[in-house]
Steps between C-alpha positions, in 0.01 A plus 500: 500500500571767239270768386534778234307774347416471146256655236467833315467779537655532823766650725785312688292485826171373335368227271339158482608278771667175377611214721751225433386186634580123400741631241249717322395857503133581535252766627267572802124542464333804606216323689478637862817697441562774753758762589624275764598240241677794303704602811627142552589476128675844488705413803612169344604714185705717726269810530379642838142466425224508240293809397251318295419181319340436140246256366374377171841453355588877506860445396395239227422137508776260615569151380534151638349401823287688743668391825290669773139592540292632781806617673424653848780665696495664829792739390781401731587169340862472358394329180164469301540117534433547874159655429176311450411393151342214287829319463776507245360479145127472615324779323178579312635803347625622155787726429269784456480514878880515569575706797756781516638743773639832528784522754626795674810625339720456807733190543528312809852565679765273338280372219662454146275484199528293184655797313807480716771243420626365828821321383599351843155357551494349148836343551442383846458134388835534316690627787364214726592228267830617373800694600583844356677369185467566108248351272601246252550583136474161338138542383348744267662805659464782258755796497209724377185519692331767285511563128811709380474853426722733317659698786491284815527743799460256804450553816595242767750383754853470406640165410378225732334169531109483478514351861649833600216677313224287658624584849504885432192598330577849381610369170353170404644295217182509291490864504724528204338644193803480283703184444709389801845417374714218635834620614790417278667255747214333703721210596733739681206643709398138579846402589506772769244311693670251741177307537217445245169382603175582328175648609305485182505312162275487192431881526259605212390854459270630238650848549185674627552406868562780739740270699707185459284333761198529285666289217478119482770315678585207713670495846807305558439267785773475769565117427521540145834359347640691211215739432673687228692241327456632158514857585681773701403798726300758293663842493371828361651861442281784532581868394351788674277734305564862402356645816754317722803587262790678700696651200581861511263557215223359701552742786447794269169390341171559675251191526289619221785505250600137626165378426455688168171537350337238727142477499465359859625645837471446871391796728436542858712203638745558776760245371657410179287265302168586666208736413177585319507396146459772249495468121530752218217499244551778241671780685329462829595265815226304663446224731376137495180369667558217730213277347657149457850645598718192591872390537533392131403858389699666749812281411452626131526856636800424712693342221415773261653749743819286540441342825425134588159335528236653730486394865173684550209635297338770701133627461282771641760770456741375744761719346284815512244617257606636173379764302373563147332234290482118582617359168475125551288239681464126518867438403553123452849417413627149459856578607669468172423855388784751447272791591175560681361655195531133328263344762124477450357788663201747490502877431264642734319832587492686821180353598647139514768549746621771754855598623416305832554193278829584345729207470859477647797241491789411705786353301800271584801697450874402461718467800762751448637533837460872542314458837809346629705814474286726705325490847351718751619559864352638810144544402188447701366266223657300220372760252713795653855565594841625405612389149802294508641359172793249419787624284741203431519314837427810717170624635452868544266807503381726217548882505171686542604793286244526219335207650117560358204286449623353168815352679281365763250350255802301348630395842137375597467324162846341533403379869173368363299724730286681263462870485693780682282706742809701638847569396682563848820703498570486855507153664668537850201367652557164297862460586474154618758343283871445534544638140645844528697549156343669200535311184286688267438853405359734230220253430271645251201273351244569235272287698455175263820324589516152647786573737683793654816389320319590168459845599762767452741535803858593589651146474791454703573886538263577784392870542245579797450800706425306808672156520373395832234247558276785621417606149501153318211453257193316630156397374146405603344260259132394439320227304235757425491864382261776428442607122346835465300583179363823402140488350595688192157504338349680792753768471397535126132504569509745774733762401380858463630859530377733786564861578499510874537807732827532694315560828387122461855372446677582827527140592624390153758774518632418822531131408700613169229358278484811284778600245798726615334790321215520762738657761501803288135532473287783642355279799225484590366668175510355166478118390700222398412273186528124627512174315261279729426148487421181718739229564513143644805297576439134519724259675504183285793353707479225769625718790378831655652813367721682764661836413843515500490781752441366859205620691735716720574715222147570366354852540131548572401829348240712680296539164415133550 
């Protein structure tokens, strides 16, 4: 039994309840509806509980059948079908009585919602019925899945078959926004395969799909003879986008220059290709409201930024709350658009949406193999340890001279572990590896690089004050981080000048809060002219703020 939340206006955790029964979507009547009914429905939808329910078609009138009426649940049932009711399709209601629910915005452990593309689940049937082999290209296999554009920049996995793409969902075939070009000699690639068996045939995509598994296709049965007699294995070639270029010119350009005057960006994400969606309107950056936010719209964002299609459309400020205006709401892309601004959308006012509803995305990104060239050793968890890199065929440590948060950020990004909490310069307590040779020194990063090899370094000419493993570089990475923001308007609104007697400023003087000339004042006589204001520092990130100085180094002044 399948359920969904629908209607308008609503958030991702509320809406009109619709049930799929007998191959048809329908609604539930609000007669005798209770909070216990809502609890059962919310749990079925993947939420921990319900906070309220709605009557009289609050989220709009549905269409089709009214499948259930006079539903009476105890609250512990696993499905609404286990509750008492009048029988399927037996109702004396109209759609003006459609019931809705408001679920607590907290997911059940392990639940995946409909805005997440679960590739392995979608292809389970394929894997069960066929071996891991390439699809057939005899039928209408199109080299271009999306309309061509003047300067293609894709974004995808290096050359390989679609079977390989389907097995590794980070860069799906249907993610390409620019044409997919056929290799010059596909026959050579096919000839390299000693055995050719087929998994799919008659693959037909519209180009808007977020994954190949969502296209129309037919499965090749195991007992089929000559399943691809009129064709050959399909082969595509993908070119990584500018963000993943490894040329020397790329190393010197900050990310902002790479993207040019882009009107869209991702902020607050721990990893490449994820973050809160922000758009530029006029000269001001703002966020996107999560009303009607789905995989289609998220995929347009991902492709516009040079990634693959979206693997997750996030709602409820899952990547942190933004600041400033909320520019867009109710974005409803079809998937063919080249920009989010080309999609049907609604310009909104602040009253329509709050930053607690900021939309975000997680995109499929090209597999570049960067994570295969770095590893952590000796840490208490998988997110910390001494950094070891692969240079040629040799693994070795990194010199910690000049090892700062910027270098640690790049290391954590290359590892796929998010942000850097600490850049560690002494790692003797993590010496749990057989690797003792240092292979990289002089690492100096700007912070935006995809790999430590893209940063400046000494190359083969090592130069390190302390060559031993005791002083090898290390990191502690985290999926979340704090994001401190000064409330600037409050400073402007509260600032004033005050003449204050010196005898009231002893504490301020002892804590070095006065200018250096105060040392020469005639204490305790006279006064100082002060600029005073109130301030607030907000943490808009997804982790607690912890000062860089440990608690052992804090000084508690008697003035406090």
